[in-house]
Amino acid sequence: MKTRLADIAAQAGVSEATVSRVLNSRPGVAEDTRRAVLTALDVLGYERPARLRRRSAGLVGLMLPELDNPIFPAFAQVIERALAHHGYTPVLCTGTPGGATEDDYTELLLERGVSGIIFVSGLHSDSGADMSRYVRLVERGLPVVFVNGYAEGIDAPFISSDESVAVELAIGHLASLRHRHIGLAVGPERYVPTARKIAGFRRGLAAAFGVEDAEPWIERSLFSVEGGQAAAGTLLARGATAIVCGSDLMALGVIRAVRERGLGVPGDVSVVGYDDSPLVAFTDPPLTTVRQAVAPMGAAAVRALLDEIGGGRAPRTELVYRPELVVRGSTGPAKAASGDDARAVAPGVVPPPTAGESAPPRSEPIPSG
């Protein structure tokens, strides 16, 4: 016990005698000091004595589409920590192929009497989904908050990353590296984040090169490594020297496709991901990506939900968080294809398009998927 008290005291920055007084519920300890000792217990992995355990303020559902994509556990960690800090017990619900659906989990959460639900990249992000399911939740008075994906007609707070700006940042970076043939590998366009990425891609190519028709450089696939690999095959066949991806997982699939063709990253093809998932800084090569503001977005979602639970009214406008370009090793200068392309260009300056190159040739049909 001596060592344990010393560890806790060192972590909390107090004396062992103070730790003993807190653990034995003795008077004479300031509230801030008491909280510091209890936090030290939690950080060091010690179980609080039963008399010191905080009672749960209630259950809150946290709905995620999956855990395979590392960005979703990252959101879960931020949101769960914030909820626990305010005394709420998070109930994590994740979809699995052939398993319980979002609607199934919602019914289960309602049966458990949850105080509210946070939906991350749920059906609300699918423009083809029936949004009446959420309208019914709001009408019955259940506080709900939506992260990444926006739908009209739902009287609830929405928190989103600026997907359009994310792609424009990526294009600006690649253009400064003299890439002129840039592709976009994304998921199905019925999802709001994908549609926004595509809109940003069109604007980015128009601003950088005056391209009026970006469609030949867009490949819609699945949100997975395999989806990125499939999309890359088509884009590489069209001559893309750089590919912007809808997620980090898709970017890993693109890198796989590039290497299968005997090419290198970034020597032959530059790749930009999206999310800045944990561990992508340690891939080979470390992935250049656009970072979602996961921590502030998760904190904002919890604040909005707690406002709603407390009887307040969180802002109904969509809160949009600007992402950040993180440059690592998967992007580099484009290979000089001609004397014109090889001319010196100052960093950050986009070279003007050569005659006849404002749009790529339509040598192949665009796949419908």
mmCIF file of C-alpha atoms in Angstrom:
data_model
loop_
_atom_site.group_PDB
_atom_site.id
_atom_site.type_symbol
_atom_site.label_atom_id
_atom_site.label_comp_id
_atom_site.label_asym_id
_atom_site.label_seq_id
_atom_site.Cartn_x
_atom_site.Cartn_y
_atom_site.Cartn_z
ATOM 1 C CA MET A 1 0.000 0.000 0.000
ATOM 2 C CA LYS A 2 2.976 2.290 0.715
ATOM 3 C CA THR A 3 4.110 2.160 -2.902
ATOM 4 C CA ARG A 4 0.588 2.681 -4.178
ATOM 5 C CA LEU A 5 0.119 5.787 -2.028
ATOM 6 C CA ALA A 6 3.471 7.123 -3.227
ATOM 7 C CA ASP A 7 2.526 6.560 -6.871
ATOM 8 C CA ILE A 8 -0.810 8.304 -6.466
ATOM 9 C CA ALA A 9 0.743 11.162 -4.518
ATOM 10 C CA ALA A 10 3.395 11.683 -7.195
ATOM 11 C CA GLN A 11 0.803 11.637 -9.972
ATOM 12 C CA ALA A 12 -1.491 14.097 -8.163
ATOM 13 C CA GLY A 13 1.325 16.313 -6.882
ATOM 14 C CA VAL A 14 0.271 16.015 -3.240
ATOM 15 C CA SER A 15 1.522 14.301 -0.102
ATOM 16 C CA GLU A 16 0.818 10.688 0.789
ATOM 17 C CA ALA A 17 -1.069 11.908 3.837
ATOM 18 C CA THR A 18 -3.398 13.897 1.593
ATOM 19 C CA VAL A 19 -3.988 10.831 -0.577
ATOM 20 C CA SER A 20 -4.859 8.839 2.540
ATOM 21 C CA ARG A 21 -7.346 11.478 3.677
ATOM 22 C CA VAL A 22 -9.072 11.469 0.288
ATOM 23 C CA LEU A 23 -9.256 7.665 0.093
ATOM 24 C CA ASN A 24 -10.715 7.480 3.591
ATOM 25 C CA SER A 25 -13.192 10.358 2.984
ATOM 26 C CA ARG A 26 -11.718 12.456 5.793
ATOM 27 C CA PRO A 27 -12.395 16.199 5.982
ATOM 28 C CA GLY A 28 -9.880 18.974 5.504
ATOM 29 C CA VAL A 29 -9.123 18.423 1.797
ATOM 30 C CA ALA A 30 -9.878 21.090 -0.806
ATOM 31 C CA GLU A 31 -12.233 20.033 -3.607
ATOM 32 C CA ASP A 32 -9.611 20.688 -6.308
ATOM 33 C CA THR A 33 -7.115 18.527 -4.430
ATOM 34 C CA ARG A 34 -9.679 15.763 -3.963
ATOM 35 C CA ARG A 35 -10.397 15.768 -7.717
ATOM 36 C CA ALA A 36 -6.668 15.642 -8.484
ATOM 37 C CA VAL A 37 -6.248 12.545 -6.331
ATOM 38 C CA LEU A 38 -9.269 10.811 -7.883
ATOM 39 C CA THR A 39 -7.983 11.661 -11.375
ATOM 40 C CA ALA A 40 -4.604 10.188 -10.435
ATOM 41 C CA LEU A 41 -6.364 6.988 -9.399
ATOM 42 C CA ASP A 42 -8.051 6.796 -12.793
ATOM 43 C CA VAL A 43 -4.884 7.593 -14.757
ATOM 44 C CA LEU A 44 -2.837 4.960 -12.919
ATOM 45 C CA GLY A 45 -5.530 2.333 -13.397
ATOM 46 C CA TYR A 46 -6.473 1.933 -9.750
ATOM 47 C CA GLU A 47 -10.101 1.219 -8.928
ATOM 48 C CA ARG A 48 -11.800 3.882 -6.869
ATOM 49 C CA PRO A 49 -13.151 2.791 -3.475
ATOM 50 C CA ALA A 50 -16.894 2.140 -3.712
ATOM 51 C CA ARG A 51 -17.758 5.187 -1.588
ATOM 52 C CA LEU A 52 -15.829 7.453 -3.995
ATOM 53 C CA ARG A 53 -17.275 6.194 -7.258
ATOM 54 C CA ARG A 54 -19.252 8.798 -9.109
ATOM 55 C CA ARG A 55 -22.790 7.840 -9.898
ATOM 56 C CA SER A 56 -23.629 7.864 -13.563
ATOM 57 C CA ALA A 57 -25.614 10.862 -14.742
ATOM 58 C CA GLY A 58 -27.177 8.604 -17.349
ATOM 59 C CA LEU A 59 -26.509 6.608 -20.494
ATOM 60 C CA VAL A 60 -25.652 8.162 -23.859
ATOM 61 C CA GLY A 61 -25.641 6.161 -27.065
ATOM 62 C CA LEU A 62 -22.671 6.530 -29.416
ATOM 63 C CA MET A 63 -23.442 5.189 -32.881
ATOM 64 C CA LEU A 64 -20.567 4.356 -35.239
ATOM 65 C CA PRO A 65 -20.775 2.649 -38.643
ATOM 66 C CA GLU A 66 -17.743 0.421 -38.010
ATOM 67 C CA LEU A 67 -14.460 0.080 -36.157
ATOM 68 C CA ASP A 68 -12.306 -1.183 -39.041
ATOM 69 C CA ASN A 69 -11.548 2.365 -40.147
ATOM 70 C CA PRO A 70 -9.227 3.797 -37.441
ATOM 71 C CA ILE A 71 -10.871 7.218 -37.607
ATOM 72 C CA PHE A 72 -14.006 5.884 -35.922
ATOM 73 C CA PRO A 73 -12.248 4.525 -32.807
ATOM 74 C CA ALA A 74 -10.505 7.914 -32.657
ATOM 75 C CA PHE A 75 -13.870 9.679 -32.571
ATOM 76 C CA ALA A 76 -15.148 7.148 -30.028
ATOM 77 C CA GLN A 77 -12.223 7.766 -27.700
ATOM 78 C CA VAL A 78 -12.660 11.545 -27.739
ATOM 79 C CA ILE A 79 -16.435 11.416 -27.281
ATOM 80 C CA GLU A 80 -16.399 8.708 -24.602
ATOM 81 C CA ARG A 81 -13.787 10.587 -22.581
ATOM 82 C CA ALA A 82 -15.776 13.828 -22.744
ATOM 83 C CA LEU A 83 -19.010 12.083 -21.748
ATOM 84 C CA ALA A 84 -17.342 10.293 -18.838
ATOM 85 C CA HIS A 85 -15.878 13.593 -17.640
ATOM 86 C CA HIS A 86 -19.435 14.879 -17.237
ATOM 87 C CA GLY A 87 -20.615 11.732 -15.494
ATOM 88 C CA TYR A 88 -22.352 10.043 -18.431
ATOM 89 C CA THR A 89 -21.837 6.415 -19.360
ATOM 90 C CA PRO A 90 -21.376 5.952 -23.114
ATOM 91 C CA VAL A 91 -22.955 2.957 -24.813
ATOM 92 C CA LEU A 92 -20.997 2.145 -27.972
ATOM 93 C CA CYS A 93 -22.951 0.710 -30.913
ATOM 94 C CA THR A 94 -21.151 -0.290 -34.120
ATOM 95 C CA GLY A 95 -22.466 -1.805 -37.292
ATOM 96 C CA THR A 96 -21.259 -5.141 -38.639
ATOM 97 C CA PRO A 97 -22.127 -6.809 -41.944
ATOM 98 C CA GLY A 98 -25.194 -8.968 -41.394
ATOM 99 C CA GLY A 99 -25.480 -7.826 -37.784
ATOM 100 C CA ALA A 100 -27.613 -5.298 -35.964
ATOM 101 C CA THR A 101 -28.527 -2.193 -37.954
ATOM 102 C CA GLU A 102 -28.527 1.419 -36.830
ATOM 103 C CA ASP A 103 -32.292 1.216 -36.353
ATOM 104 C CA ASP A 104 -31.909 -1.948 -34.260
ATOM 105 C CA TYR A 105 -29.395 -0.244 -31.998
ATOM 106 C CA THR A 106 -31.560 2.859 -31.722
ATOM 107 C CA GLU A 107 -34.494 0.791 -30.484
ATOM 108 C CA LEU A 108 -32.245 -0.950 -27.982
ATOM 109 C CA LEU A 109 -30.945 2.375 -26.699
ATOM 110 C CA LEU A 110 -34.463 3.723 -26.329
ATOM 111 C CA GLU A 111 -35.413 0.650 -24.303
ATOM 112 C CA ARG A 112 -32.450 1.341 -22.024
ATOM 113 C CA GLY A 113 -33.685 4.894 -21.449
ATOM 114 C CA VAL A 114 -30.638 6.711 -22.810
ATOM 115 C CA SER A 115 -30.382 10.454 -22.245
ATOM 116 C CA GLY A 116 -29.381 11.067 -25.864
ATOM 117 C CA ILE A 117 -27.553 9.674 -28.905
ATOM 118 C CA ILE A 118 -24.577 10.894 -30.931
ATOM 119 C CA PHE A 119 -24.533 9.588 -34.508
ATOM 120 C CA VAL A 120 -21.146 9.565 -36.276
ATOM 121 C CA SER A 121 -21.241 9.052 -40.074
ATOM 122 C CA GLY A 122 -24.587 7.297 -39.755
ATOM 123 C CA LEU A 123 -27.486 7.009 -42.153
ATOM 124 C CA HIS A 124 -27.909 10.767 -41.830
ATOM 125 C CA SER A 125 -24.886 11.058 -44.153
ATOM 126 C CA ASP A 126 -26.617 8.987 -46.852
ATOM 127 C CA SER A 127 -28.719 11.259 -49.068
ATOM 128 C CA GLY A 128 -30.731 8.218 -50.168
ATOM 129 C CA ALA A 129 -31.739 7.166 -46.657
ATOM 130 C CA ASP A 130 -35.105 7.856 -45.038
ATOM 131 C CA MET A 131 -34.569 10.727 -42.599
ATOM 132 C CA SER A 132 -37.959 10.295 -40.946
ATOM 133 C CA ARG A 133 -36.279 7.925 -38.446
ATOM 134 C CA TYR A 134 -34.432 10.919 -36.998
ATOM 135 C CA VAL A 135 -37.425 13.230 -37.173
ATOM 136 C CA ARG A 136 -39.336 10.751 -35.012
ATOM 137 C CA LEU A 137 -36.547 10.728 -32.426
ATOM 138 C CA VAL A 138 -36.590 14.518 -32.217
ATOM 139 C CA GLU A 139 -40.370 14.603 -31.989
ATOM 140 C CA ARG A 140 -40.325 12.276 -28.988
ATOM 141 C CA GLY A 141 -37.930 14.687 -27.271
ATOM 142 C CA LEU A 142 -34.725 12.636 -27.437
ATOM 143 C CA PRO A 143 -31.603 14.821 -27.699
ATOM 144 C CA VAL A 144 -29.542 13.800 -30.745
ATOM 145 C CA VAL A 145 -26.391 15.173 -32.393
ATOM 146 C CA PHE A 146 -25.011 14.266 -35.818
ATOM 147 C CA VAL A 147 -21.340 14.186 -36.817
ATOM 148 C CA ASN A 148 -20.149 14.238 -40.460
ATOM 149 C CA GLY A 149 -23.176 14.353 -42.707
ATOM 150 C CA TYR A 150 -25.980 16.866 -43.016
ATOM 151 C CA ALA A 151 -29.683 16.463 -43.774
ATOM 152 C CA GLU A 152 -32.333 19.118 -44.127
ATOM 153 C CA GLY A 153 -35.444 18.940 -41.991
ATOM 154 C CA ILE A 154 -33.911 17.455 -38.839
ATOM 155 C CA ASP A 155 -34.172 19.817 -35.869
ATOM 156 C CA ALA A 156 -30.851 18.917 -34.284
ATOM 157 C CA PRO A 157 -27.194 20.036 -34.113
ATOM 158 C CA PHE A 158 -24.782 18.938 -36.874
ATOM 159 C CA ILE A 159 -20.977 18.845 -36.591
ATOM 160 C CA SER A 160 -18.941 18.340 -39.774
ATOM 161 C CA SER A 161 -15.463 18.466 -41.226
ATOM 162 C CA ASP A 162 -15.111 20.694 -44.295
ATOM 163 C CA GLU A 163 -14.655 17.919 -46.857
ATOM 164 C CA SER A 164 -14.624 20.327 -49.788
ATOM 165 C CA VAL A 165 -11.793 22.420 -48.387
ATOM 166 C CA ALA A 166 -9.893 19.226 -47.564
ATOM 167 C CA VAL A 167 -9.687 18.252 -51.234
ATOM 168 C CA GLU A 168 -8.856 21.797 -52.320
ATOM 169 C CA LEU A 169 -5.948 21.798 -49.855
ATOM 170 C CA ALA A 170 -4.693 18.524 -51.312
ATOM 171 C CA ILE A 171 -4.909 19.813 -54.892
ATOM 172 C CA GLY A 172 -3.086 23.018 -53.987
ATOM 173 C CA HIS A 173 -0.287 20.976 -52.441
ATOM 174 C CA LEU A 174 0.010 18.657 -55.442
ATOM 175 C CA ALA A 175 -0.139 21.527 -57.912
ATOM 176 C CA SER A 176 2.752 23.212 -56.092
ATOM 177 C CA LEU A 177 4.713 19.996 -56.744
ATOM 178 C CA ARG A 178 4.005 20.414 -60.503
ATOM 179 C CA HIS A 179 1.430 17.630 -60.722
ATOM 180 C CA ARG A 180 -1.007 18.323 -63.521
ATOM 181 C CA HIS A 181 -2.871 15.013 -63.851
ATOM 182 C CA ILE A 182 -4.540 14.569 -60.461
ATOM 183 C CA GLY A 183 -7.185 11.927 -59.769
ATOM 184 C CA LEU A 184 -9.762 11.566 -57.010
ATOM 185 C CA ALA A 185 -10.607 8.172 -55.461
ATOM 186 C CA VAL A 186 -13.743 8.383 -53.321
ATOM 187 C CA GLY A 187 -16.736 6.389 -52.131
ATOM 188 C CA PRO A 188 -20.306 6.440 -53.449
ATOM 189 C CA GLU A 189 -21.539 9.955 -54.195
ATOM 190 C CA ARG A 190 -24.845 9.471 -52.372
ATOM 191 C CA TYR A 191 -22.934 10.114 -49.135
ATOM 192 C CA VAL A 192 -22.799 13.784 -48.209
ATOM 193 C CA PRO A 193 -19.055 13.797 -47.344
ATOM 194 C CA THR A 194 -18.252 12.223 -50.729
ATOM 195 C CA ALA A 195 -20.420 14.690 -52.640
ATOM 196 C CA ARG A 196 -18.644 17.529 -50.863
ATOM 197 C CA LYS A 197 -15.222 16.101 -51.684
ATOM 198 C CA ILE A 198 -16.185 15.839 -55.352
ATOM 199 C CA ALA A 199 -17.419 19.441 -55.345
ATOM 200 C CA GLY A 200 -14.108 20.539 -53.831
ATOM 201 C CA PHE A 201 -12.205 18.534 -56.426
ATOM 202 C CA ARG A 202 -14.045 20.218 -59.280
ATOM 203 C CA ARG A 203 -13.380 23.659 -57.812
ATOM 204 C CA GLY A 204 -9.765 22.798 -57.094
ATOM 205 C CA LEU A 205 -8.992 21.679 -60.646
ATOM 206 C CA ALA A 206 -10.812 24.684 -62.071
ATOM 207 C CA ALA A 207 -8.875 27.087 -59.859
ATOM 208 C CA ALA A 208 -5.476 25.447 -60.413
ATOM 209 C CA PHE A 209 -5.637 24.560 -64.101
ATOM 210 C CA GLY A 210 -8.849 25.954 -65.549
ATOM 211 C CA VAL A 211 -10.260 22.450 -65.986
ATOM 212 C CA GLU A 212 -13.974 22.664 -66.791
ATOM 213 C CA ASP A 213 -14.722 18.923 -66.836
ATOM 214 C CA ALA A 214 -13.131 17.039 -63.941
ATOM 215 C CA GLU A 215 -15.314 13.942 -64.341
ATOM 216 C CA PRO A 216 -12.704 11.799 -66.164
ATOM 217 C CA TRP A 217 -10.424 12.141 -63.133
ATOM 218 C CA ILE A 218 -13.020 11.018 -60.557
ATOM 219 C CA GLU A 219 -13.386 7.357 -59.549
ATOM 220 C CA ARG A 220 -16.149 6.323 -57.165
ATOM 221 C CA SER A 221 -15.505 3.065 -55.335
ATOM 222 C CA LEU A 222 -15.831 1.659 -51.798
ATOM 223 C CA PHE A 223 -14.578 3.152 -48.523
ATOM 224 C CA SER A 224 -11.885 0.501 -48.093
ATOM 225 C CA VAL A 225 -8.364 -0.529 -49.020
ATOM 226 C CA GLU A 226 -9.773 -2.650 -51.835
ATOM 227 C CA GLY A 227 -11.916 0.248 -53.025
ATOM 228 C CA GLY A 228 -8.889 2.521 -53.230
ATOM 229 C CA GLN A 229 -6.928 -0.150 -55.065
ATOM 230 C CA ALA A 230 -9.669 -0.586 -57.670
ATOM 231 C CA ALA A 231 -10.081 3.161 -58.202
ATOM 232 C CA ALA A 232 -6.349 3.626 -58.584
ATOM 233 C CA GLY A 233 -6.185 1.065 -61.386
ATOM 234 C CA THR A 234 -8.451 3.189 -63.573
ATOM 235 C CA LEU A 235 -6.860 6.512 -62.633
ATOM 236 C CA LEU A 236 -3.339 5.262 -63.256
ATOM 237 C CA ALA A 237 -4.418 3.945 -66.660
ATOM 238 C CA ARG A 238 -5.552 7.466 -67.499
ATOM 239 C CA GLY A 239 -2.159 8.886 -66.648
ATOM 240 C CA ALA A 240 -2.675 10.226 -63.131
ATOM 241 C CA THR A 241 0.591 11.164 -61.424
ATOM 242 C CA ALA A 242 -1.145 12.011 -58.153
ATOM 243 C CA ILE A 243 -4.279 10.693 -56.452
ATOM 244 C CA VAL A 244 -6.326 12.326 -53.701
ATOM 245 C CA CYS A 245 -8.284 9.797 -51.626
ATOM 246 C CA GLY A 246 -11.526 9.885 -49.686
ATOM 247 C CA SER A 247 -9.940 8.212 -46.666
ATOM 248 C CA ASP A 248 -6.601 6.981 -45.392
ATOM 249 C CA LEU A 249 -7.707 3.374 -45.940
ATOM 250 C CA MET A 250 -8.402 4.132 -49.600
ATOM 251 C CA ALA A 251 -4.971 5.775 -49.818
ATOM 252 C CA LEU A 252 -3.327 2.572 -48.596
ATOM 253 C CA GLY A 253 -5.147 0.719 -51.374
ATOM 254 C CA VAL A 254 -3.903 3.248 -53.915
ATOM 255 C CA ILE A 255 -0.318 2.748 -52.750
ATOM 256 C CA ARG A 256 -0.783 -1.011 -53.128
ATOM 257 C CA ALA A 257 -2.043 -0.562 -56.701
ATOM 258 C CA VAL A 258 0.867 1.720 -57.587
ATOM 259 C CA ARG A 259 3.423 -0.802 -56.329
ATOM 260 C CA GLU A 260 1.731 -3.695 -58.107
ATOM 261 C CA ARG A 261 2.489 -1.849 -61.348
ATOM 262 C CA GLY A 262 6.169 -1.599 -60.481
ATOM 263 C CA LEU A 263 5.909 2.091 -59.666
ATOM 264 C CA GLY A 264 6.973 3.959 -56.566
ATOM 265 C CA VAL A 265 5.378 6.351 -54.108
ATOM 266 C CA PRO A 266 6.130 9.229 -54.310
ATOM 267 C CA GLY A 267 8.740 8.808 -57.044
ATOM 268 C CA ASP A 268 6.194 7.979 -59.739
ATOM 269 C CA VAL A 269 2.831 8.686 -58.100
ATOM 270 C CA SER A 270 1.978 10.956 -55.171
ATOM 271 C CA VAL A 271 -0.832 9.928 -52.813
ATOM 272 C CA VAL A 272 -2.856 12.039 -50.369
ATOM 273 C CA GLY A 273 -5.208 10.487 -47.817
ATOM 274 C CA TYR A 274 -7.933 11.943 -45.647
ATOM 275 C CA ASP A 275 -8.562 11.637 -41.887
ATOM 276 C CA ASP A 276 -5.007 11.421 -40.457
ATOM 277 C CA SER A 277 -5.918 8.159 -38.778
ATOM 278 C CA PRO A 278 -3.672 6.842 -36.020
ATOM 279 C CA LEU A 279 -0.564 5.062 -37.360
ATOM 280 C CA VAL A 280 -0.580 6.551 -40.903
ATOM 281 C CA ALA A 281 2.449 8.595 -39.879
ATOM 282 C CA PHE A 282 4.264 5.253 -39.609
ATOM 283 C CA THR A 283 3.252 3.641 -42.906
ATOM 284 C CA ASP A 284 5.737 3.141 -45.738
ATOM 285 C CA PRO A 285 6.001 5.855 -46.844
ATOM 286 C CA PRO A 286 4.437 7.997 -44.108
ATOM 287 C CA LEU A 287 1.153 9.196 -45.563
ATOM 288 C CA THR A 288 0.502 12.780 -46.549
ATOM 289 C CA THR A 289 -3.095 13.349 -45.526
ATOM 290 C CA VAL A 290 -5.697 15.925 -44.569
ATOM 291 C CA ARG A 291 -6.423 15.787 -40.859
ATOM 292 C CA GLN A 292 -9.956 15.891 -39.515
ATOM 293 C CA ALA A 293 -10.303 18.006 -36.385
ATOM 294 C CA VAL A 294 -11.417 14.964 -34.390
ATOM 295 C CA ALA A 295 -10.787 16.341 -30.893
ATOM 296 C CA PRO A 296 -12.643 19.665 -31.270
ATOM 297 C CA MET A 297 -15.415 18.036 -33.309
ATOM 298 C CA GLY A 298 -15.965 15.341 -30.686
ATOM 299 C CA ALA A 299 -15.903 17.892 -27.881
ATOM 300 C CA ALA A 300 -18.399 20.093 -29.742
ATOM 301 C CA ALA A 301 -20.733 17.144 -30.267
ATOM 302 C CA VAL A 302 -20.710 16.348 -26.550
ATOM 303 C CA ARG A 303 -21.260 19.992 -25.582
ATOM 304 C CA ALA A 304 -24.219 20.237 -27.939
ATOM 305 C CA LEU A 305 -25.743 17.022 -26.599
ATOM 306 C CA LEU A 306 -25.314 18.077 -22.971
ATOM 307 C CA ASP A 307 -26.947 21.421 -23.754
ATOM 308 C CA GLU A 308 -29.907 19.560 -25.215
ATOM 309 C CA ILE A 309 -30.085 17.148 -22.261
ATOM 310 C CA GLY A 310 -29.980 20.086 -19.866
ATOM 311 C CA GLY A 311 -33.008 21.664 -21.482
ATOM 312 C CA GLY A 312 -31.108 24.201 -23.554
ATOM 313 C CA ARG A 313 -31.014 24.522 -27.313
ATOM 314 C CA ALA A 314 -27.739 24.022 -29.135
ATOM 315 C CA PRO A 315 -27.230 25.937 -32.416
ATOM 316 C CA ARG A 316 -29.105 24.359 -35.298
ATOM 317 C CA THR A 317 -26.690 25.637 -37.942
ATOM 318 C CA GLU A 318 -24.129 23.092 -39.121
ATOM 319 C CA LEU A 319 -20.807 23.665 -37.355
ATOM 320 C CA VAL A 320 -18.110 23.059 -39.975
ATOM 321 C CA TYR A 321 -14.500 22.507 -38.869
ATOM 322 C CA ARG A 322 -11.602 23.298 -41.185
ATOM 323 C CA PRO A 323 -9.216 20.364 -41.730
ATOM 324 C CA GLU A 324 -5.425 20.609 -41.859
ATOM 325 C CA LEU A 325 -3.014 19.384 -44.518
ATOM 326 C CA VAL A 326 -0.292 17.161 -43.029
ATOM 327 C CA VAL A 327 2.618 16.718 -45.445
ATOM 328 C CA ARG A 328 4.656 13.550 -45.064
ATOM 329 C CA GLY A 329 6.502 11.201 -47.389
ATOM 330 C CA SER A 330 3.841 9.982 -49.842
ATOM 331 C CA THR A 331 3.914 13.153 -51.966
ATOM 332 C CA GLY A 332 6.771 14.550 -54.023
ATOM 333 C CA PRO A 333 7.537 16.480 -57.207
ATOM 334 C CA ALA A 334 6.009 15.197 -60.420
ATOM 335 C CA LYS A 335 8.360 13.656 -62.948
ATOM 336 C CA ALA A 336 9.106 16.002 -65.851
ATOM 337 C CA ALA A 337 7.200 14.670 -68.865
ATOM 338 C CA SER A 338 8.395 17.355 -71.268
ATOM 339 C CA GLY A 339 10.555 20.422 -71.481
ATOM 340 C CA ASP A 340 7.537 22.570 -70.694
ATOM 341 C CA ASP A 341 6.656 20.565 -67.569
ATOM 342 C CA ALA A 342 10.292 20.532 -66.468
ATOM 343 C CA ARG A 343 10.631 24.302 -66.190
ATOM 344 C CA ALA A 344 11.353 25.639 -62.730
ATOM 345 C CA VAL A 345 8.349 26.532 -60.609
ATOM 346 C CA ALA A 346 8.617 28.285 -57.280
ATOM 347 C CA PRO A 347 7.074 26.490 -54.290
ATOM 348 C CA GLY A 348 3.374 27.247 -54.007
ATOM 349 C CA VAL A 349 3.125 28.581 -57.562
ATOM 350 C CA VAL A 350 0.901 26.610 -59.935
ATOM 351 C CA PRO A 351 2.232 26.369 -63.523
ATOM 352 C CA PRO A 352 -0.217 27.406 -66.242
ATOM 353 C CA PRO A 353 -1.687 24.567 -68.328
ATOM 354 C CA THR A 354 -0.207 23.956 -71.729
ATOM 355 C CA ALA A 355 -2.394 24.248 -74.787
ATOM 356 C CA GLY A 356 -4.870 21.428 -75.123
ATOM 357 C CA GLU A 357 -4.233 20.016 -71.640
ATOM 358 C CA SER A 358 -7.012 21.665 -69.674
ATOM 359 C CA ALA A 359 -8.882 18.362 -69.644
ATOM 360 C CA PRO A 360 -7.646 14.760 -70.062
ATOM 361 C CA PRO A 361 -8.595 12.663 -73.057
ATOM 362 C CA ARG A 362 -11.715 10.478 -72.836
ATOM 363 C CA SER A 363 -10.002 7.343 -74.085
ATOM 364 C CA GLU A 364 -11.972 5.056 -71.744
ATOM 365 C CA PRO A 365 -15.600 5.028 -70.549
ATOM 366 C CA ILE A 366 -16.255 6.078 -66.957
ATOM 367 C CA PRO A 367 -17.337 3.096 -64.832
ATOM 368 C CA SER A 368 -20.780 3.543 -63.322
ATOM 369 C CA GLY A 369 -19.683 2.318 -59.865
#
